[in-house]
XYZ file of C-alpha atoms in Angstrom:
439
model
C -10.682 19.797 0.343
C -10.162 16.216 -0.751
C -6.767 14.649 -0.064
C -5.609 11.395 -1.648
C -2.640 9.597 -0.109
C -0.797 7.259 -2.499
C 1.400 4.646 -0.832
C 2.766 1.420 -2.223
C 2.026 -1.860 -0.440
C 4.363 -1.703 2.562
C 2.866 -1.143 6.007
C 5.906 0.730 7.301
C 5.532 3.306 4.519
C 1.805 3.601 5.179
C 2.249 4.020 8.943
C 4.572 6.939 8.215
C 1.698 8.949 6.679
C -1.081 8.024 9.146
C -0.613 10.994 11.556
C -0.703 13.441 8.618
C -3.787 11.761 7.166
C -5.615 11.902 10.478
C -4.620 15.539 11.075
C -6.237 16.470 7.765
C -9.324 14.413 8.490
C -9.660 15.881 11.984
C -9.520 19.342 10.398
C -12.595 18.478 8.328
C -11.008 17.423 5.060
C -11.968 14.295 3.136
C -9.150 11.766 3.102
C -8.645 8.528 1.196
C -5.617 6.223 1.046
C -4.842 4.322 -2.155
C -2.518 1.346 -2.068
C -2.112 -2.198 -3.257
C -4.548 -4.848 -2.021
C -2.183 -6.456 0.509
C -2.367 -3.509 2.934
C -5.983 -2.402 2.456
C -6.958 -4.172 5.702
C -4.107 -2.412 7.522
C -5.372 0.931 6.212
C -8.979 0.402 7.227
C -7.932 -0.772 10.712
C -6.605 2.752 11.288
C -10.061 4.159 10.570
C -9.066 5.685 7.228
C -10.981 5.006 4.001
C -9.023 2.860 1.560
C -9.150 2.042 -2.117
C -7.248 -0.898 -3.618
C -5.204 -0.058 -6.705
C -3.118 -2.439 -8.773
C -2.314 -6.027 -7.942
C -0.771 -7.756 -4.963
C 3.002 -7.650 -5.242
C 5.377 -10.021 -3.481
C 8.000 -7.599 -2.171
C 10.188 -10.316 -0.695
C 13.708 -10.680 -1.974
C 13.827 -14.012 -3.781
C 16.801 -15.992 -4.933
C 17.875 -19.555 -5.473
C 16.517 -22.253 -7.700
C 13.796 -23.198 -5.267
C 12.560 -19.660 -4.825
C 13.427 -19.724 -1.130
C 13.472 -16.369 0.597
C 16.793 -15.412 2.081
C 19.456 -12.761 1.941
C 21.988 -14.061 -0.535
C 24.801 -11.735 0.484
C 25.549 -8.407 2.091
C 25.488 -6.862 -1.386
C 21.902 -8.037 -1.940
C 20.698 -5.576 0.653
C 22.725 -2.762 -0.885
C 21.449 -3.582 -4.368
C 17.862 -2.930 -3.289
C 18.378 0.827 -3.236
C 19.541 0.720 -6.893
C 22.706 2.685 -6.092
C 20.849 5.885 -5.179
C 22.446 6.069 -1.724
C 25.946 6.643 -3.113
C 27.305 9.995 -1.878
C 31.047 9.926 -2.559
C 31.750 12.756 -5.047
C 34.447 10.784 -6.863
C 31.919 8.032 -7.632
C 29.152 10.304 -8.878
C 30.281 10.520 -12.502
C 27.759 11.041 -15.289
C 28.000 7.392 -16.285
C 27.268 6.295 -12.708
C 24.357 8.670 -12.165
C 22.906 7.924 -15.602
C 23.155 4.171 -15.029
C 21.650 4.456 -11.547
C 18.524 6.242 -12.719
C 18.178 4.096 -15.828
C 17.957 1.014 -13.622
C 16.019 2.685 -10.808
C 13.249 4.065 -13.015
C 12.789 1.090 -15.292
C 13.034 -1.570 -12.580
C 13.017 -0.423 -8.974
C 10.508 2.423 -9.088
C 8.408 0.868 -11.827
C 7.983 -2.645 -10.492
C 8.660 -2.507 -6.752
C 5.949 0.120 -6.307
C 3.180 -1.478 -8.296
C 4.061 -0.969 -11.932
C 1.481 -0.228 -14.580
C -1.518 -1.872 -12.849
C -1.182 0.432 -9.828
C -0.579 3.457 -12.043
C -3.640 2.799 -14.215
C -5.931 2.153 -11.271
C -4.666 5.156 -9.319
C -5.208 7.533 -12.252
C -8.673 6.107 -12.865
C -9.633 6.596 -9.221
C -8.123 10.099 -9.049
C -10.074 11.186 -12.123
C -13.240 9.804 -10.552
C -12.748 11.122 -6.996
C -11.149 14.461 -8.037
C -8.796 15.149 -5.111
C -7.509 18.663 -4.567
C -4.204 17.347 -3.199
C -2.278 14.106 -3.702
C 0.300 13.294 -1.027
C 2.536 10.490 -2.239
C 5.064 8.343 -0.453
C 8.521 9.197 -1.792
C 8.831 5.827 -3.556
C 5.321 5.856 -5.019
C 5.888 7.598 -8.343
C 2.378 6.831 -9.530
C 1.313 9.681 -7.222
C 2.541 12.679 -9.259
C 1.229 11.125 -12.480
C -2.239 10.737 -10.962
C -2.107 14.320 -9.723
C -1.235 15.687 -13.160
C -3.925 13.524 -14.748
C -6.689 14.937 -12.505
C -5.430 18.494 -12.003
C -4.548 18.136 -8.322
C -1.675 19.685 -6.430
C 0.803 17.120 -5.189
C 3.347 16.798 -2.398
C 5.917 14.128 -1.740
C 6.210 12.777 1.812
C 9.617 11.472 2.834
C 10.262 8.402 4.967
C 13.838 9.301 5.819
C 16.877 10.841 4.172
C 16.228 12.259 0.710
C 18.708 10.274 -1.353
C 16.481 10.496 -4.426
C 16.271 14.278 -4.281
C 20.002 14.561 -3.676
C 21.018 12.321 -6.560
C 18.408 13.757 -8.908
C 20.008 17.161 -8.331
C 23.345 15.689 -9.457
C 21.620 14.032 -12.383
C 19.950 17.248 -13.611
C 23.154 19.280 -13.259
C 25.288 16.749 -15.111
C 22.640 16.178 -17.781
C 22.611 19.886 -18.637
C 26.419 19.839 -18.945
C 26.508 16.992 -21.480
C 27.043 17.643 -25.192
C 23.818 17.194 -27.193
C 24.824 13.783 -28.532
C 25.225 12.436 -24.963
C 22.170 14.051 -23.441
C 20.228 10.856 -22.832
C 17.441 11.438 -20.298
C 15.912 8.130 -19.156
C 14.182 9.838 -16.225
C 12.427 12.349 -18.458
C 11.583 9.647 -21.002
C 10.117 7.464 -18.240
C 7.973 10.223 -16.804
C 6.917 11.561 -20.215
C 5.797 8.093 -21.275
C 3.738 7.620 -18.141
C 2.029 10.988 -18.580
C 1.402 10.394 -22.295
C -0.430 7.200 -21.382
C -3.154 9.422 -19.908
C -3.051 12.206 -22.483
C -1.054 14.571 -20.271
C 1.479 16.874 -21.972
C 5.134 16.811 -21.023
C 7.792 19.465 -21.007
C 11.181 19.586 -19.367
C 10.011 22.027 -16.682
C 8.060 19.169 -15.085
C 11.109 16.951 -14.564
C 12.028 17.954 -11.008
C 8.400 18.182 -9.906
C 7.662 14.650 -11.082
C 10.619 13.262 -9.114
C 10.417 15.371 -5.947
C 6.903 16.819 -5.813
C 5.672 20.396 -6.053
C 6.851 20.489 -2.459
C 8.098 17.923 0.070
C 6.684 17.117 3.495
C 9.697 16.103 5.563
C 9.473 14.368 8.979
C 13.260 13.873 9.084
C 15.174 16.045 11.584
C 17.047 18.715 9.577
C 20.414 17.816 11.107
C 20.072 14.371 9.514
C 18.909 15.605 6.122
C 20.858 16.755 3.057
C 20.809 20.530 2.435
C 18.947 20.512 -0.892
C 17.582 23.374 -2.971
C 14.021 22.049 -2.922
C 10.836 23.359 -1.270
C 10.633 21.471 2.033
C 7.861 21.680 4.618
C 9.100 20.239 7.929
C 6.743 18.272 10.140
C 7.308 16.608 13.485
C 7.620 12.839 13.369
C 4.765 11.319 15.370
C 5.087 7.622 16.215
C 2.399 5.344 14.881
C 2.972 1.631 15.422
C -0.294 0.311 14.062
C -3.546 -0.642 15.792
C -2.548 -3.055 18.545
C -3.056 -3.875 22.200
C -0.390 -3.044 24.769
C 0.591 -5.905 27.118
C 0.296 -5.215 30.858
C 3.964 -5.867 31.590
C 4.977 -2.812 29.532
C 3.641 -0.570 32.298
C 5.401 -2.407 35.114
C 8.456 -0.460 36.349
C 11.590 -2.426 35.397
C 13.773 -3.607 38.275
C 16.905 -3.165 36.148
C 17.655 -0.821 33.238
C 15.355 -1.888 30.423
C 16.945 -2.158 26.975
C 14.997 -2.825 23.788
C 16.407 -4.899 20.921
C 14.509 -4.738 17.643
C 15.687 -5.496 14.126
C 12.547 -4.281 12.400
C 9.869 -5.908 10.273
C 11.390 -5.413 6.815
C 14.371 -7.713 7.296
C 12.360 -10.658 8.520
C 9.266 -10.179 6.329
C 10.725 -8.829 3.075
C 14.470 -9.469 2.933
C 14.444 -12.909 4.477
C 16.919 -12.396 7.293
C 18.975 -10.050 9.449
C 22.501 -8.924 8.686
C 23.582 -9.547 12.278
C 23.191 -12.855 14.093
C 20.215 -12.551 16.431
C 21.560 -15.299 18.689
C 24.914 -13.564 19.078
C 23.257 -10.272 19.893
C 20.977 -11.836 22.510
C 23.802 -13.765 24.125
C 26.017 -10.689 24.294
C 23.334 -8.429 25.749
C 22.110 -11.067 28.205
C 25.485 -10.950 29.954
C 24.741 -7.404 31.118
C 22.833 -6.442 34.243
C 19.772 -5.296 32.290
C 16.252 -6.362 31.420
C 16.316 -7.019 27.679
C 13.086 -6.799 25.689
C 13.601 -8.290 22.220
C 10.965 -7.974 19.481
C 11.716 -11.110 17.492
C 9.695 -13.816 15.781
C 10.199 -17.577 15.828
C 12.340 -17.517 12.704
C 14.817 -15.151 14.327
C 15.170 -17.430 17.339
C 16.047 -20.659 15.550
C 19.773 -20.319 16.315
C 19.158 -19.958 20.052
C 18.991 -23.051 22.289
C 17.419 -21.297 25.272
C 16.495 -17.786 26.318
C 18.588 -16.200 29.071
C 16.689 -15.349 32.248
C 16.861 -11.586 31.781
C 15.483 -11.645 28.223
C 11.830 -11.164 27.370
C 10.957 -11.991 23.750
C 7.790 -10.747 22.107
C 6.865 -10.895 18.447
C 5.634 -7.310 18.518
C 5.098 -4.539 21.030
C 4.347 -0.898 20.120
C 7.563 1.037 20.629
C 5.616 4.196 21.395
C 4.414 2.485 24.585
C 7.545 0.489 25.399
C 10.269 3.111 24.955
C 9.242 5.488 27.770
C 10.389 2.751 30.200
C 13.630 2.015 28.310
C 17.096 3.331 29.091
C 18.472 2.400 25.651
C 17.538 0.715 22.386
C 19.549 -1.397 19.929
C 18.054 -1.469 16.446
C 18.634 -1.759 12.702
C 18.286 1.938 11.841
C 14.855 1.916 10.209
C 13.186 5.317 10.078
C 10.156 4.298 12.126
C 12.236 2.791 14.924
C 14.632 5.726 14.902
C 11.727 8.173 14.989
C 10.123 6.433 17.973
C 13.403 6.553 19.886
C 14.017 10.221 19.048
C 10.472 11.118 20.072
C 11.002 9.576 23.511
C 14.563 10.757 24.048
C 16.064 7.262 24.268
C 19.797 6.773 23.512
C 20.366 4.389 20.617
C 22.818 1.893 19.174
C 22.296 1.317 15.467
C 23.351 -2.038 14.017
C 22.646 -0.855 10.483
C 20.881 -2.580 7.666
C 21.787 -1.642 4.100
C 18.528 -0.722 2.483
C 18.433 3.044 2.642
C 19.618 5.500 5.316
C 20.506 3.307 8.280
C 24.245 4.024 8.254
C 23.831 7.773 7.807
C 21.301 7.803 10.645
C 23.842 6.120 12.911
C 26.589 8.527 11.906
C 24.451 11.610 12.475
C 23.169 10.262 15.791
C 26.747 9.679 16.948
C 27.673 13.216 15.827
C 24.938 14.551 18.109
C 26.160 12.421 21.021
C 22.773 10.696 21.383
C 23.816 7.239 20.230
C 26.437 5.012 18.676
C 26.897 3.183 15.381
C 27.878 -0.476 15.610
C 30.780 -1.616 13.441
C 29.147 -2.783 10.220
C 31.991 -3.196 7.745
C 33.321 -6.661 8.583
C 31.456 -9.601 7.082
C 31.460 -13.168 8.301
C 33.227 -15.832 6.269
C 30.149 -16.894 4.314
C 29.366 -13.292 3.349
C 25.804 -13.575 4.563
C 26.005 -11.550 7.740
C 28.090 -8.965 9.418
C 30.550 -10.148 12.002
C 29.260 -9.110 15.424
C 31.843 -7.797 17.849
C 30.075 -8.851 21.051
C 32.635 -7.150 23.288
C 32.134 -3.847 21.455
C 28.347 -4.153 21.666
C 28.454 -4.697 25.418
C 30.842 -1.772 25.870
C 28.560 0.473 23.849
C 25.504 -0.475 25.900
C 27.431 0.208 29.106
C 28.406 3.631 27.744
C 24.801 4.512 26.960
C 23.729 3.461 30.454
C 26.655 4.940 32.398
C 27.513 8.202 30.620
C 24.859 10.879 31.305
C 25.715 12.820 28.141
C 23.895 10.300 25.927
C 20.638 10.737 27.834
C 21.111 14.513 27.958
C 21.706 14.776 24.212
C 18.795 12.464 23.411
C 16.555 14.649 25.599
C 17.779 17.760 23.770
C 16.862 16.225 20.409
C 13.417 15.404 21.781
C 12.939 19.054 22.734
C 13.920 20.088 19.217
C 11.328 17.709 17.771
C 8.628 19.117 20.028
C 9.392 22.573 18.623
C 8.793 21.334 15.058
C 5.269 21.859 13.621
C 3.006 18.887 14.260
C 0.799 17.419 11.507
C -2.081 19.412 13.029
C -0.009 22.611 12.786
C 0.795 21.877 9.141
C -2.790 21.622 7.881
C -3.269 25.354 7.214
C -0.022 25.504 5.224
C -1.087 22.504 3.144
C -4.371 24.255 2.391
C -2.494 27.335 1.145
C 0.000 25.353 -0.933
C -2.790 23.303 -2.474
C -4.678 26.430 -3.521
C -1.488 27.803 -5.070
C -0.508 24.677 -7.037
C -3.843 23.158 -8.021
C -4.796 23.478 -11.703
């Protein structure tokens, strides 16, 4: 069969689908990845065929009169998820949920993931190439439209916790309970308009499918996920860090416990800065009897006068190769970094960002006794960054290194992951589901 992957122009989202794409291709299926022009080179470097759809989109968070890129406040990070990550029942009123999806559909999902140019190009290509199955990144809502337009089955692939599916369930339940005069449905209107653009009929039975797929491929461990009444197909998370060389020093046995510090690519490349002071984190960790490997770029080091002797800084190193030699990792809570650490059974400290599921990841990891969540609630005086409690950070690292239970629990989680179907194992099920759902 032919399988089209639809992913918006963010490498981290694309890397999440690479193992599944290659499993299908290795099984003899034709595979193509459609995304915006800025990551076409990244796609082809993985050996997968690519097609450019839409226009290049500057995903960086911009603010200020001069257009300089920087994080304007702690709330700027939280605003990026358009309010979808709210889970407190008392806050999830109809007005809140309605407002969240009105903004999310018309702005966040429409423009951040390519807008009309990507949608038009993706539908045109799908009608030409005629895929049997479209697998779409959970933020790439052009995917289900293209599938309906060409008669393909379609599956959503998650990149972490399913906040959209969870809140859409609240939205659908509360919408049905509204009196007729208050039954505004911006989500249905948005999807119906996009389908009508290509002559595709709409009815209300399509609403959930267009937001959450005919089924969902989920690489998130079930103990981290919401229990939702949706058709989920679990798959083991397989680390993919991009095509890159591995430096020789990675394979040298460390003389002291090796700890990795990484704050991810999104903060420095898209959001314009980290929520925690990199200099403070380095200085605090350097006081410990460890070898610290920090994946930081020049911009993240501007606050630091000199590197401590036990700190090795590298702009990038594949975590899949580094983490087997690490005793612990400190990171921002991104799904890719978390998945690499879980796959290698490495205890973690999460200094959470605010974009999506970082805090919940830290909480669930702490519940399983395989890591700790750094205090994230106190902001510095200027409101730009979280206040870093250096003493707490050092104590947490010492706990991860000294208390065997963290390593034992991380190893247990790794065993659970290994028991989850791999992308290779999932291929036959995808074939069956595609035959069932395809027009």
